[in-house]
Short mmCIF file of C-alpha atoms in Angstrom, two decimals:
data_model
loop_
_atom_site.label_atom_id
_atom_site.label_comp_id
_atom_site.label_asym_id
_atom_site.label_seq_id
_atom_site.Cartn_x
_atom_site.Cartn_y
_atom_site.Cartn_z
CA UNK A 49 0.00 0.00 0.00
CA UNK A 50 2.84 2.34 0.86
CA UNK A 51 4.51 1.62 -2.50
CA UNK A 52 1.25 2.27 -4.36
CA UNK A 53 0.77 5.54 -2.48
CA UNK A 54 4.36 6.60 -3.21
CA UNK A 55 4.02 5.70 -6.90
CA UNK A 56 0.64 7.42 -7.04
CA UNK A 57 2.18 10.48 -5.38
CA UNK A 58 5.10 10.50 -7.83
CA UNK A 59 2.69 10.05 -10.74
CA UNK A 60 0.46 12.90 -9.59
CA UNK A 61 3.44 15.13 -8.88
CA UNK A 62 4.84 14.43 -12.36
CA UNK A 63 1.47 14.95 -14.04
CA UNK A 64 0.71 18.13 -12.11
CA UNK A 65 4.25 19.39 -12.69
CA UNK A 66 3.94 18.82 -16.43
CA UNK A 67 0.44 20.27 -16.42
CA UNK A 68 1.69 23.34 -14.54
CA UNK A 69 4.58 23.72 -16.99
CA UNK A 70 2.24 23.40 -19.98
CA UNK A 71 -0.23 25.83 -18.38
CA UNK A 72 2.60 28.28 -17.64
CA UNK A 73 3.95 28.05 -21.20
CA UNK A 74 0.41 28.44 -22.56
CA UNK A 75 -0.16 31.46 -20.32
CA UNK A 76 3.13 33.01 -21.47
CA UNK A 77 2.23 32.41 -25.12
CA UNK A 78 -1.24 33.90 -24.60
CA UNK A 79 0.20 36.89 -22.74
CA UNK A 80 2.77 37.45 -25.51
CA UNK A 81 -0.02 37.30 -28.11
CA UNK A 82 -2.19 39.74 -26.14
CA UNK A 83 0.80 42.06 -25.70
CA UNK A 84 1.59 41.95 -29.43
CA UNK A 85 -2.03 42.65 -30.34
CA UNK A 86 -2.25 45.49 -27.82
CA UNK A 87 1.01 47.00 -29.07
CA UNK A 88 -0.22 46.76 -32.67
CA UNK A 89 -3.57 48.35 -31.75
CA UNK A 90 -1.82 51.13 -29.82
CA UNK A 91 0.60 51.70 -32.69
CA UNK A 92 -2.27 51.93 -35.19
CA UNK A 93 -4.19 54.27 -32.88
CA UNK A 94 -1.18 56.56 -32.42
CA UNK A 95 -0.45 56.52 -36.16
CA UNK A 96 -4.04 57.43 -37.01
CA UNK A 97 -4.23 60.21 -34.45
CA UNK A 98 -0.81 61.46 -35.55
CA UNK A 99 -2.05 61.75 -39.13
CA UNK A 100 -5.12 63.67 -37.99
CA UNK A 101 -3.02 66.02 -35.86
CA UNK A 102 -0.60 66.63 -38.74
CA UNK A 103 -3.42 67.26 -41.20
CA UNK A 104 -5.19 69.75 -38.93
CA UNK A 105 -1.98 71.55 -37.95
CA UNK A 106 -1.07 71.97 -41.64
CA UNK A 107 -4.49 73.34 -42.58
CA UNK A 108 -4.88 76.91 -43.72
CA UNK A 109 -4.96 79.15 -40.62
CA UNK A 110 -8.59 80.04 -41.33
CA UNK A 111 -9.53 76.48 -40.36
CA UNK A 112 -8.59 77.11 -36.75
CA UNK A 113 -8.02 80.86 -36.46
CA UNK A 114 -10.42 83.78 -36.60
CA UNK A 115 -8.08 86.75 -37.01
CA UNK A 116 -5.58 86.37 -34.17
CA UNK A 117 -7.96 84.29 -32.00
CA UNK A 118 -8.76 80.59 -31.98
CA UNK A 119 -11.85 79.80 -34.08
CA UNK A 120 -13.69 78.28 -31.14
CA UNK A 121 -17.14 77.54 -32.50
CA UNK A 122 -16.03 75.52 -35.53
CA UNK A 123 -13.32 73.69 -33.59
CA UNK A 124 -15.59 72.77 -30.68
CA UNK A 125 -18.10 71.20 -33.09
CA UNK A 126 -15.36 69.28 -34.92
CA UNK A 127 -13.67 68.16 -31.69
CA UNK A 128 -16.93 66.87 -30.19
CA UNK A 129 -17.75 64.94 -33.37
CA UNK A 130 -14.29 63.37 -33.35
CA UNK A 131 -14.46 62.42 -29.66
CA UNK A 132 -17.94 60.93 -30.06
CA UNK A 133 -16.55 58.44 -32.58
CA UNK A 134 -13.19 57.75 -30.87
CA UNK A 135 -13.60 56.47 -27.29
CA UNK A 136 -9.84 55.98 -26.80
CA UNK A 137 -9.12 59.68 -27.24
CA UNK A 138 -9.28 61.74 -24.06
CA UNK A 139 -9.48 65.15 -25.69
CA UNK A 140 -8.42 67.60 -28.39
CA UNK A 141 -6.86 71.02 -27.93
CA UNK A 142 -5.35 74.07 -29.60
CA UNK A 143 -2.78 76.20 -27.83
CA UNK A 144 -1.15 79.41 -29.01
CA UNK A 145 2.18 80.93 -27.99
CA UNK A 146 0.33 83.65 -26.08
CA UNK A 147 -1.28 80.90 -23.91
CA UNK A 148 -4.73 81.22 -25.46
CA UNK A 149 -6.12 77.70 -25.26
CA UNK A 150 -9.12 75.64 -26.32
CA UNK A 151 -9.66 72.07 -25.16
CA UNK A 152 -12.56 69.65 -25.50
CA UNK A 153 -12.48 66.62 -23.19
CA UNK A 154 -14.49 63.47 -23.81
CA UNK A 155 -15.83 62.99 -20.28
CA UNK A 156 -18.38 60.40 -21.45
CA UNK A 157 -19.92 60.13 -17.99
CA UNK A 158 -16.67 58.86 -16.41
CA UNK A 159 -17.01 59.43 -12.67
CA UNK A 160 -13.29 60.08 -12.07
CA UNK A 161 -13.22 62.84 -14.68
CA UNK A 162 -16.50 64.32 -13.48
CA UNK A 163 -15.16 64.52 -9.92
CA UNK A 164 -11.79 65.89 -11.02
CA UNK A 165 -13.38 68.62 -13.17
CA UNK A 166 -16.20 69.25 -10.65
CA UNK A 167 -18.60 68.77 -13.54
CA UNK A 168 -22.34 68.04 -13.46
CA UNK A 169 -23.28 64.35 -13.23
CA UNK A 170 -24.35 63.79 -16.86
CA UNK A 171 -21.38 65.57 -18.46
CA UNK A 172 -20.35 64.00 -21.75
CA UNK A 173 -18.08 66.79 -23.03
CA UNK A 174 -16.18 69.48 -21.13
CA UNK A 175 -14.98 72.56 -22.99
CA UNK A 176 -12.13 74.57 -21.49
CA UNK A 177 -11.19 77.97 -22.88
CA UNK A 178 -8.38 80.20 -21.74
CA UNK A 179 -8.82 83.71 -23.12
CA UNK A 180 -6.71 86.85 -22.95
CA UNK A 181 -9.11 89.75 -22.64
CA UNK A 182 -7.04 91.92 -20.30
CA UNK A 183 -6.33 89.12 -17.82
CA UNK A 184 -6.03 85.41 -18.47
CA UNK A 185 -9.36 83.79 -17.65
CA UNK A 186 -10.33 80.11 -17.73
CA UNK A 187 -13.90 79.14 -18.56
CA UNK A 188 -15.43 75.67 -18.46
CA UNK A 189 -18.65 74.64 -20.15
CA UNK A 190 -20.23 71.22 -19.58
CA UNK A 191 -22.70 69.56 -21.95
CA UNK A 192 -24.46 66.22 -22.14
CA UNK A 193 -24.35 63.63 -24.94
CA UNK A 194 -26.80 65.73 -27.01
CA UNK A 195 -24.72 68.92 -26.49
CA UNK A 196 -27.35 70.33 -24.11
CA UNK A 197 -25.65 72.75 -21.66
CA UNK A 198 -25.42 71.48 -18.07
CA UNK A 199 -23.37 74.20 -16.42
CA UNK A 200 -20.44 76.59 -16.56
CA UNK A 201 -17.64 77.81 -14.32
CA UNK A 202 -14.95 80.49 -14.55
CA UNK A 203 -11.79 81.48 -12.71
CA UNK A 204 -8.44 83.15 -13.23
CA UNK A 205 -6.29 80.90 -15.40
CA UNK A 206 -3.39 79.18 -13.66
CA UNK A 207 -2.81 76.60 -16.38
CA UNK A 208 -0.15 77.59 -18.92
CA UNK A 209 -0.21 75.33 -21.99
CA UNK A 210 3.00 76.77 -23.44
CA UNK A 211 4.97 75.32 -20.52
CA UNK A 212 3.73 71.77 -21.07
CA UNK A 213 6.07 69.13 -22.58
CA UNK A 214 3.75 68.49 -25.55
CA UNK A 215 3.77 72.20 -26.44
CA UNK A 216 7.50 72.80 -26.05
CA UNK A 217 8.34 69.48 -27.73
CA UNK A 218 6.33 70.20 -30.88
CA UNK A 219 7.81 73.69 -31.25
CA UNK A 220 11.36 72.54 -30.56
CA UNK A 221 11.29 69.63 -33.03
CA UNK A 222 9.07 71.55 -35.49
CA UNK A 223 7.29 68.30 -36.33
CA UNK A 224 4.81 65.78 -34.94
CA UNK A 225 5.69 65.16 -31.29
CA UNK A 226 4.66 62.29 -29.01
CA UNK A 227 5.19 62.59 -25.27
CA UNK A 228 6.34 59.77 -23.04
CA UNK A 229 3.40 58.09 -21.28
CA UNK A 230 2.26 59.91 -18.14
CA UNK A 231 -0.67 59.76 -15.74
CA UNK A 232 -3.50 62.16 -16.59
CA UNK A 233 -4.40 64.24 -13.56
CA UNK A 234 -8.14 64.07 -14.18
CA UNK A 235 -8.38 60.31 -14.78
CA UNK A 236 -5.49 58.74 -12.85
CA UNK A 237 -4.94 56.65 -15.99
CA UNK A 238 -1.81 56.54 -18.18
CA UNK A 239 -1.88 58.23 -21.56
CA UNK A 240 0.20 60.25 -23.94
CA UNK A 241 -0.22 63.45 -25.92
CA UNK A 242 0.40 63.87 -29.63
CA UNK A 243 1.02 67.41 -30.86
CA UNK A 244 2.25 69.28 -33.91
CA UNK A 245 3.34 72.88 -34.52
CA UNK A 246 0.96 75.26 -36.25
CA UNK A 247 1.95 77.20 -39.38
CA UNK A 248 4.53 79.92 -38.69
CA UNK A 249 5.01 78.30 -35.28
CA UNK A 250 2.18 80.37 -33.75
CA UNK A 251 1.38 77.56 -31.34
#
């Protein structure tokens, strides 16, 4: 009986050991496959967004400027349409050298973003504008999925886009610029920013 138990124990140990090894190798292969697919998807996403950023930044200034100001109305509409169809994109922005700034964030009801921005509960898009009428002012407008206004807020602007790595990097390289991954303050999630210089390096 002892011999049978020992042989049974050895058999089970061998079988479980081999099973564990096969399972581990299978898990490694699956993980490698998932990693490759994720890397390919991320690469395609970055490439597609990069092309969009390059195209927009190379447009005639009238596409995004109204005189010496950002053409807010047309850009807000275009940015919201883009974000509605691209759930992986956090937001779009335009920033000028004088620190005038327009940003549309795809909140999409995400609780973390709503809390961070102190936005109304049903916020789907948040629009941030930094304007330069005498003093730098920051205005937020929050809308739902159907673009119905939910609320607004305003304060003196402390945010300076021209000091951000994505701004300085695009102007310094004078070409499409991709930041290293970093954690977004409003989501706590990792992301990266893709930027490109505007014509005549105005922003």
